[in-house]
PDB file of C-alpha atoms in Angstrom:
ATOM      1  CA  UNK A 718     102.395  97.368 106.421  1.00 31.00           C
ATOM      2  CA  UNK A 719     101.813  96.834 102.466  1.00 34.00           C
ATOM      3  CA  UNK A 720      99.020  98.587 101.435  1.00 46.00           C
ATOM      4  CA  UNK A 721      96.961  99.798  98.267  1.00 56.00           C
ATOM      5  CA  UNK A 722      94.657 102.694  98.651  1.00 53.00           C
ATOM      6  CA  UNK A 723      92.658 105.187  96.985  1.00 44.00           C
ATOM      7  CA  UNK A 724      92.410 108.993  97.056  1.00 46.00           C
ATOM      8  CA  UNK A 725      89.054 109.672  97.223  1.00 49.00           C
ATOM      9  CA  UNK A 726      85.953 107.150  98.019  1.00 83.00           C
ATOM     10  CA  UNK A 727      83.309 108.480  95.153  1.00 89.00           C
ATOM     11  CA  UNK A 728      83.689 109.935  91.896  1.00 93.00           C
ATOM     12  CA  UNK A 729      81.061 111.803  90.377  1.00 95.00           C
ATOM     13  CA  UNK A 730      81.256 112.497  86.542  1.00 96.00           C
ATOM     14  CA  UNK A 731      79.007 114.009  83.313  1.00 97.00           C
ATOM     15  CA  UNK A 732      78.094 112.122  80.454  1.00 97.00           C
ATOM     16  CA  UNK A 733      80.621 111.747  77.904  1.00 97.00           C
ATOM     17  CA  UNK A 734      83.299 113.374  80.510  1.00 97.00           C
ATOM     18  CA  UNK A 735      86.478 111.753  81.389  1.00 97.00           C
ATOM     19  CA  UNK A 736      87.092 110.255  84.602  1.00 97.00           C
ATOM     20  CA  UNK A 737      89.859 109.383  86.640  1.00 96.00           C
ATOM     21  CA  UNK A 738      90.316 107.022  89.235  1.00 95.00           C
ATOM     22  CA  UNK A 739      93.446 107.248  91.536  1.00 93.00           C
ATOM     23  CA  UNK A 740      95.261 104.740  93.993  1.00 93.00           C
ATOM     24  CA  UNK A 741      98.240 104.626  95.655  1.00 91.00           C
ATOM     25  CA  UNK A 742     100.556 101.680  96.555  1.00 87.00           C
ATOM     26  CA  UNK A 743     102.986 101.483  99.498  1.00 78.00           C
ATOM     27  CA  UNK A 744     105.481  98.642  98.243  1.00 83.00           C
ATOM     28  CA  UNK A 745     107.856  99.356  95.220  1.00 84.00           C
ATOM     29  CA  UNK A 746     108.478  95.761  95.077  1.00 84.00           C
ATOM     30  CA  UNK A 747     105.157  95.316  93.535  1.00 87.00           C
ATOM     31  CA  UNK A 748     105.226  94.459  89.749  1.00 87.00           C
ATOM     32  CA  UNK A 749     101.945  93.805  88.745  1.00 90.00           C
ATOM     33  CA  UNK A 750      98.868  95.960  88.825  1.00 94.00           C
ATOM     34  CA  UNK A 751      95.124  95.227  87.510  1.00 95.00           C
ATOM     35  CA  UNK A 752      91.961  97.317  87.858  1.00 96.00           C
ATOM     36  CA  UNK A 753      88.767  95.949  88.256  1.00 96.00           C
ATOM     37  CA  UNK A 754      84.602  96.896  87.938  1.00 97.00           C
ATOM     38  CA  UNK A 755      82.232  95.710  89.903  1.00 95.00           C
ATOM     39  CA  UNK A 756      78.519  96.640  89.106  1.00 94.00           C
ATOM     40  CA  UNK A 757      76.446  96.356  92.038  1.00 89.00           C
ATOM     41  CA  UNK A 758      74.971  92.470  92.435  1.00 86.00           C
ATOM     42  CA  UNK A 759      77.874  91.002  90.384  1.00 90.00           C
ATOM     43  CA  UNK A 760      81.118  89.627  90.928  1.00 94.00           C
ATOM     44  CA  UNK A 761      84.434  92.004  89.903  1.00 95.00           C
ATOM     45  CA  UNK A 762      85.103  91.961  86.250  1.00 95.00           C
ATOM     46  CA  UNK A 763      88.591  92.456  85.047  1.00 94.00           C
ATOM     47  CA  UNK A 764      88.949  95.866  83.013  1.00 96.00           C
ATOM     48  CA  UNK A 765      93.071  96.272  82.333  1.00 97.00           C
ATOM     49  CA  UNK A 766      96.289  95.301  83.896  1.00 95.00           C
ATOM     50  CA  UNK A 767      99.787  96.874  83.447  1.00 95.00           C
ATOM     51  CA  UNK A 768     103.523  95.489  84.467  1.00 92.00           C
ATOM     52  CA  UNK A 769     106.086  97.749  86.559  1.00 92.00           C
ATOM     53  CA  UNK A 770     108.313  97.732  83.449  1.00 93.00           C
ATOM     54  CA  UNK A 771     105.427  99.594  81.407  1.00 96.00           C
ATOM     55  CA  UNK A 772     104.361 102.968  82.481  1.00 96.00           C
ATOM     56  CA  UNK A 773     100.989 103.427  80.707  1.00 98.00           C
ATOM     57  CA  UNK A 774      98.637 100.482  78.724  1.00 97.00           C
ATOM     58  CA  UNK A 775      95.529 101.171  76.483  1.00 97.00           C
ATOM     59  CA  UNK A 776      92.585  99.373  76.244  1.00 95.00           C
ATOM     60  CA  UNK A 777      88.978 100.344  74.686  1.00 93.00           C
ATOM     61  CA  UNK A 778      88.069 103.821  76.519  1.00 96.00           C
ATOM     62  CA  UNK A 779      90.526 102.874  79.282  1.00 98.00           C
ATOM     63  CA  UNK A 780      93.853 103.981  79.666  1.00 98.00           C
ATOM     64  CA  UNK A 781      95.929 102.693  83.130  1.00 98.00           C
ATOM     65  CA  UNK A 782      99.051 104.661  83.712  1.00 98.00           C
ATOM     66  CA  UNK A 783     101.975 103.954  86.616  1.00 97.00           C
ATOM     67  CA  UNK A 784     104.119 106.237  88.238  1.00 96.00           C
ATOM     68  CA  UNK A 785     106.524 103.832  89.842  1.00 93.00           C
ATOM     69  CA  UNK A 786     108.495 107.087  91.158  1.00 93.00           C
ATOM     70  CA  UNK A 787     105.641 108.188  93.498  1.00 93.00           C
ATOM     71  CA  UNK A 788     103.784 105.067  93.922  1.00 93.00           C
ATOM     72  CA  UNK A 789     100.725 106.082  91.789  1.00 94.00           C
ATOM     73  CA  UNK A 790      98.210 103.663  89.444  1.00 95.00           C
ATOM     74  CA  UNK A 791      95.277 105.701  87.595  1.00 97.00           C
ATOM     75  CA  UNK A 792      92.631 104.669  85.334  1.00 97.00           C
ATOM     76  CA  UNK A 793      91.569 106.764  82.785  1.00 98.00           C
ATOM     77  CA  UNK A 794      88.019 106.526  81.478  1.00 98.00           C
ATOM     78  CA  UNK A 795      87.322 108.299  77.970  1.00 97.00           C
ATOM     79  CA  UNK A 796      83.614 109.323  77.375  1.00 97.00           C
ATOM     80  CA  UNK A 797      82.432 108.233  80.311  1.00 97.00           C
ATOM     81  CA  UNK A 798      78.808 106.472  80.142  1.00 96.00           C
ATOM     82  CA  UNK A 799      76.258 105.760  82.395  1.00 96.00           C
ATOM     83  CA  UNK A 800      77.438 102.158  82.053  1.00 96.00           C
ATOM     84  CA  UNK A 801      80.336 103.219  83.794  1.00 97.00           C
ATOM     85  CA  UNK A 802      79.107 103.357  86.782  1.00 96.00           C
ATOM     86  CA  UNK A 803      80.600 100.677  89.799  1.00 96.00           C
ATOM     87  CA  UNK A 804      83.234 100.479  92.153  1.00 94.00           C
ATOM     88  CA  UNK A 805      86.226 100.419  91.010  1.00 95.00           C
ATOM     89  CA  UNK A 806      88.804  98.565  92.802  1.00 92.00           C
ATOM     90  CA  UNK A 807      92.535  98.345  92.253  1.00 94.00           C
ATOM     91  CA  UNK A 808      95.032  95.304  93.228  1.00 92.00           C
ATOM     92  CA  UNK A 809      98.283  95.198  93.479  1.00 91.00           C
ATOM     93  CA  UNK A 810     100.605  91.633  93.114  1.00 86.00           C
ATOM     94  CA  UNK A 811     104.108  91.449  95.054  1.00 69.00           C
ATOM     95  CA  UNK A 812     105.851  88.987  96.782  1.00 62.00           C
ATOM     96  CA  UNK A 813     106.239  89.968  99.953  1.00 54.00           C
ATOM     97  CA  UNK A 814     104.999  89.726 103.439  1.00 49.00           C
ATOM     98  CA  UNK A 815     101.909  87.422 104.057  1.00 48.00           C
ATOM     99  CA  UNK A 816     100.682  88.273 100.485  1.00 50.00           C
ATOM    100  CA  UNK A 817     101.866  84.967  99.235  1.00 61.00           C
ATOM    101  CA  UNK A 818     102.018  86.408  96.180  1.00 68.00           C
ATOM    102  CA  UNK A 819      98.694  87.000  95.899  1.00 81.00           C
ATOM    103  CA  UNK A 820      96.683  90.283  94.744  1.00 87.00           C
ATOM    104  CA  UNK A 821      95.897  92.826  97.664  1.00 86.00           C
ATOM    105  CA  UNK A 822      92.938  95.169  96.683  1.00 89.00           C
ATOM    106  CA  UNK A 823      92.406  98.602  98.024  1.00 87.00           C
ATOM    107  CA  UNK A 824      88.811  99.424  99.310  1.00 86.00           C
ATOM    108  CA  UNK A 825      87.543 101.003  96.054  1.00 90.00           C
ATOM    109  CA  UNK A 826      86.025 103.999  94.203  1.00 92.00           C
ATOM    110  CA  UNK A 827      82.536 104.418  93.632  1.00 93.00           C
ATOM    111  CA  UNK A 828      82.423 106.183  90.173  1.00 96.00           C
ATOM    112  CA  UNK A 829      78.745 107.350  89.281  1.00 96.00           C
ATOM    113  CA  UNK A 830      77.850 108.961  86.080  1.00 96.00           C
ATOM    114  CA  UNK A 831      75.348 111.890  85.810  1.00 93.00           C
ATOM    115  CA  UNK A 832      73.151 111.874  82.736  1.00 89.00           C
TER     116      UNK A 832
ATOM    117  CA  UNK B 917      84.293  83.224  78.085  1.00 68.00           C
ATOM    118  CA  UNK B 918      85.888  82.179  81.654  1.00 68.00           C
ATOM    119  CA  UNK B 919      83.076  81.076  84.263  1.00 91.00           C
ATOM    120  CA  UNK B 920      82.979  80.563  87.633  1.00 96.00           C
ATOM    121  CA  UNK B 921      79.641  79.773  89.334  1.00 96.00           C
ATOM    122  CA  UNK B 922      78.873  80.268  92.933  1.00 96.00           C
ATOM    123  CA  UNK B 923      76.338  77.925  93.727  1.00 89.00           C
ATOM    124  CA  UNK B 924      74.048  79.923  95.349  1.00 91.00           C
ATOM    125  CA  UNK B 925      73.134  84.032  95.032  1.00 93.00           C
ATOM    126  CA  UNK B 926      71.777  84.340  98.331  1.00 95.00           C
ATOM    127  CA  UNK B 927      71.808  82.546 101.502  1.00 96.00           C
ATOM    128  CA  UNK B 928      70.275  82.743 104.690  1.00 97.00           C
ATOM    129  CA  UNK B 929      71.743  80.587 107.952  1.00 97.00           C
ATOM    130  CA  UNK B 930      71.154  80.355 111.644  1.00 97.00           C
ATOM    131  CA  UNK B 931      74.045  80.793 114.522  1.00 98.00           C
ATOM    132  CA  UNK B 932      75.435  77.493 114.984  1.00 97.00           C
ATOM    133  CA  UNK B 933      74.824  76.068 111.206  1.00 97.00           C
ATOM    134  CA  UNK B 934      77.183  74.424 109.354  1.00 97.00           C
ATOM    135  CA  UNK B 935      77.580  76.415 106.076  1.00 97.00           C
ATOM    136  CA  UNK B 936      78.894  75.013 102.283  1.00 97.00           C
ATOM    137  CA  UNK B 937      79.574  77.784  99.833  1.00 97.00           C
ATOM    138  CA  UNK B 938      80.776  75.585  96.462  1.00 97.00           C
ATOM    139  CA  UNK B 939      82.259  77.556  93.367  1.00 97.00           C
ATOM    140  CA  UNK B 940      83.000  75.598  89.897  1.00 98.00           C
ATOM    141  CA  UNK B 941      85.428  77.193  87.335  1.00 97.00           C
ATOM    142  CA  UNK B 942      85.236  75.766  83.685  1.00 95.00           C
ATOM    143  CA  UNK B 943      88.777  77.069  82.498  1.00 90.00           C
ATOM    144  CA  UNK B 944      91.003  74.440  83.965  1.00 92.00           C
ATOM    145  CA  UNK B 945      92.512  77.109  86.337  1.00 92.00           C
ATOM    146  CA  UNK B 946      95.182  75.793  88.901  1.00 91.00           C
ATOM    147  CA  UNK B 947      94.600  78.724  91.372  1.00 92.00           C
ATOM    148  CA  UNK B 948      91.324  78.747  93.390  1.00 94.00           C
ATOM    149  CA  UNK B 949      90.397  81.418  96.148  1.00 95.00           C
ATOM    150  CA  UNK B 950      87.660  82.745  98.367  1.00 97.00           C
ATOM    151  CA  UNK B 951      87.411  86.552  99.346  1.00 96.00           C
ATOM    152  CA  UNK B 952      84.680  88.152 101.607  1.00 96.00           C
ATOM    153  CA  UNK B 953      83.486  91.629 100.793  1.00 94.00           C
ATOM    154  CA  UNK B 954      81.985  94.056 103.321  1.00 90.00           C
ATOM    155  CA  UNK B 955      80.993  97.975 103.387  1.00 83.00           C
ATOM    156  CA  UNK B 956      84.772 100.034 103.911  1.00 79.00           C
ATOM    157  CA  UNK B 957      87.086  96.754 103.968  1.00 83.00           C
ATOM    158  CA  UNK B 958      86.844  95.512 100.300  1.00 85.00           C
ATOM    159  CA  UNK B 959      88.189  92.394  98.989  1.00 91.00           C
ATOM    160  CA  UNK B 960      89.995  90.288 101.996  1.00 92.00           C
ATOM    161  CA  UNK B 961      91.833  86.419 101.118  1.00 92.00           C
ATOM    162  CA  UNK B 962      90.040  83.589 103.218  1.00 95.00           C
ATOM    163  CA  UNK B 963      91.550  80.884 101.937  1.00 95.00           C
ATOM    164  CA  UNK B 964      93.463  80.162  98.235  1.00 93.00           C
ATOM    165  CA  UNK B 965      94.474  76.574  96.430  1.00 93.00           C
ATOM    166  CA  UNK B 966      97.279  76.012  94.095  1.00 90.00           C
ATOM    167  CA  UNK B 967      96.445  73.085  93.171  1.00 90.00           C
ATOM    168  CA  UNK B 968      94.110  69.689  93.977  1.00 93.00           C
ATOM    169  CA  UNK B 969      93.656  68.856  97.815  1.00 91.00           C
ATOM    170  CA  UNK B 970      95.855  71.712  98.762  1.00 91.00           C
ATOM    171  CA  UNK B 971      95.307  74.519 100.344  1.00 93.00           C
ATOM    172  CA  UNK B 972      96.988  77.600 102.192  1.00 92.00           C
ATOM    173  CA  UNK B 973      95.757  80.331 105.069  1.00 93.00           C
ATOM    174  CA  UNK B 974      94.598  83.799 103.559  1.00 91.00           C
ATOM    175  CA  UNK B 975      94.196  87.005 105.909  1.00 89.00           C
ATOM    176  CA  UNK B 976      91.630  86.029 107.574  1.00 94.00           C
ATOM    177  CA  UNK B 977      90.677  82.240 107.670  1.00 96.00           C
ATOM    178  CA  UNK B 978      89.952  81.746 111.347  1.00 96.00           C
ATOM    179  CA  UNK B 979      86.401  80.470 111.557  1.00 97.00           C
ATOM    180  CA  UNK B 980      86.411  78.852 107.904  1.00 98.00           C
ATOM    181  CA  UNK B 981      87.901  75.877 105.828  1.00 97.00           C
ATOM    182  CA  UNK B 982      88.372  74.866 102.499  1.00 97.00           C
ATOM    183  CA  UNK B 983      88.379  71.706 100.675  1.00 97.00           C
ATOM    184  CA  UNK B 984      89.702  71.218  96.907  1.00 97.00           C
ATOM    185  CA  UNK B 985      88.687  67.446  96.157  1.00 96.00           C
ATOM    186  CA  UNK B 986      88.475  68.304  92.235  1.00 96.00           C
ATOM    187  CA  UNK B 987      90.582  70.927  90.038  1.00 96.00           C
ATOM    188  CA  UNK B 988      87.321  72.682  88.633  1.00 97.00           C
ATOM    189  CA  UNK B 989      85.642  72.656  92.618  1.00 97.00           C
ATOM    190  CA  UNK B 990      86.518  74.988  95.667  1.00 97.00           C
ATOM    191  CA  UNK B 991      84.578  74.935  98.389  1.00 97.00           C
ATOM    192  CA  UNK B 992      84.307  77.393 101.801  1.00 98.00           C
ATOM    193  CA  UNK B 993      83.044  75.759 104.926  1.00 98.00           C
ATOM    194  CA  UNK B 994      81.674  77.774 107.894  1.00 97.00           C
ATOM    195  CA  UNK B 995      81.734  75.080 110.349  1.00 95.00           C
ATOM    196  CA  UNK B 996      79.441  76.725 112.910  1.00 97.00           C
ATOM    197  CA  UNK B 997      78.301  80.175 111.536  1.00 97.00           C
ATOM    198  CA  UNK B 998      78.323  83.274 113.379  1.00 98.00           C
ATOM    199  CA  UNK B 999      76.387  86.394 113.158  1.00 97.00           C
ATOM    200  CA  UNK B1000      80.469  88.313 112.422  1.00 97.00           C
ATOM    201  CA  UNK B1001      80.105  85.669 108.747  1.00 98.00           C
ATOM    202  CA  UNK B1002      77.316  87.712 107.774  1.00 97.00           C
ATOM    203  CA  UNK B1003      78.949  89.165 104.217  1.00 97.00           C
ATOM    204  CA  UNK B1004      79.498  88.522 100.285  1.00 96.00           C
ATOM    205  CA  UNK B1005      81.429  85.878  99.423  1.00 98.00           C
ATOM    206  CA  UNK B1006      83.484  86.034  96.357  1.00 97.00           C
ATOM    207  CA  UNK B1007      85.404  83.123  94.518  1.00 97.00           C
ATOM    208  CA  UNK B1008      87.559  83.618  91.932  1.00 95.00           C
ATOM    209  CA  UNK B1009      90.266  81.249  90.266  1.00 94.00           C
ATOM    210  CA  UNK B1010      93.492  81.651  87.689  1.00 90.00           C
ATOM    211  CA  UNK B1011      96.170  80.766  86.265  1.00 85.00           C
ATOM    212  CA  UNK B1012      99.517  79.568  87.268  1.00 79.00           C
ATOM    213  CA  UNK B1013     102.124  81.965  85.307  1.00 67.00           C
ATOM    214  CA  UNK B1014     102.568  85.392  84.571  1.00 58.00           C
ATOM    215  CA  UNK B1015      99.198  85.772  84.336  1.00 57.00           C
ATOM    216  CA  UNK B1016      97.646  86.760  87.286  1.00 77.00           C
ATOM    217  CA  UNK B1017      94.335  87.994  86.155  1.00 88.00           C
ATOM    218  CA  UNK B1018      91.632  86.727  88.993  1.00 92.00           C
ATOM    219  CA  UNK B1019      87.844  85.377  87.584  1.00 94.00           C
ATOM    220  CA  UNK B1020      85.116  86.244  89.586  1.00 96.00           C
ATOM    221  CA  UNK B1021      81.964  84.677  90.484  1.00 96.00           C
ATOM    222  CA  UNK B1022      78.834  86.784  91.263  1.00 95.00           C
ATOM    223  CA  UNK B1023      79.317  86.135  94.658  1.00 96.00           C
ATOM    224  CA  UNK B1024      76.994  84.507  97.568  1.00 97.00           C
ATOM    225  CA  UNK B1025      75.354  87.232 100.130  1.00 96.00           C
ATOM    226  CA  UNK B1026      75.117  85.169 103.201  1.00 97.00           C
ATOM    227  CA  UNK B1027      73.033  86.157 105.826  1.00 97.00           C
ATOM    228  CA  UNK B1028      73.674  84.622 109.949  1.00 98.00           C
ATOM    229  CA  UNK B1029      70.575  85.402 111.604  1.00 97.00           C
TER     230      UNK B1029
END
């Protein structure tokens, strides 16, 4: 069935590094894709979205890029801070199956930030 | 700023206990929806609303039910808790359109002793 995954579970990154976070989608029919943080205790908090007919979208520090050919969504984190650190989840929106439409998130990435 | 508020942060129940989890959205959103969150599942759909007193199935809304009396109020009802409804509860809400961009609450960390 549909699914939207992620390569690796935890992410551990230096100070001022960059970081990326990977996931993969199974369905090419989707056509919309959002990441999202989630500090621990709190709800998700939007961070960037991007449309199938876009490839790459910048934001402050955050860059999402698609690869519609291989099914790929990263999110690129410039100058990574200790802020930074949270799960990172990504969600994919297509109509199909039992979805309804609605987003499907993968599991997450923890992302934590070494001082 | 767009804000939802789950009632409560934390709740503790007993097996058998008929359980209210209420969520308010000030942004006039159409969409309404609860998600629970556990260790190595993430985010999975209860129940969602499109609209004022209606209200569709999720992936997984056996042992809960919903009621939408007001566009600003969604509310999750465990109608005898069970020890498997221990989790977070999220609720989030948008808007009709191309935007799909979900709101988040802070989410309510029930507890079925």
């Amino acid at each position: 069935g549909e699914s939207v995954g992620l390569h690796l579970p935890t992410l551990s990154v230096q100070e001022g590094d960059n970081s990326i976070i990977n996931c993969a989608y199974s369905n090419s029919a989707s056509d919309y894709f959002i990441w999202y943080k989630q500090e621990s205790g709190k709800g998700p908090q939007f961070i960037i979205d991007i449309r199938s007919n876009m490839d790459k979208r910048q934001g402050q520090r955050v860059t999402v890029l698609l690869n519609k050919t291989v099914k790929h969504l990263s999110l690129q984190i410039a100058a990574t801070q200790p802020g930074d650190s949270a799960v990172y989840f990504c969600a994919e929106k297509g109509n199909y199956g039992g979805s309804q439409g609605n987003l499907i998130f993968g599991k997450g990435t923890k992302l934590s930030v070494k001082p | 700023d767009v804000k939802v508020t789950q009632s409560s942060r934390y709740l503790v129940k007993r097996t058998g206990e008929k359980v209210f989890l209420e969520c308010v959205q000030d942004m006039d959103h159409e969409n309404m929806f609860w998600y629970r969150q556990d260790p190595g599942l993430g985010l999975r759909l209860i129940y969602f609303s499109y609209d004022v007193k209606m209200k569709e199935k999720g992936d997984i809304p056996e042992g809960y039910s919903v009621s939408r009396e007001k566009k600003e109020r969604f509310s999750l009802i465990l109608e005898s808790a069970s020890t498997n409804q221990t989790s977070m509860y999220l609720c989030a809400s948008s808007w009709t359109g191309l935007n799909e961009k979900l709101f988040f609450g802070s989410g309510t960390q029930l507890s079925v002793l």
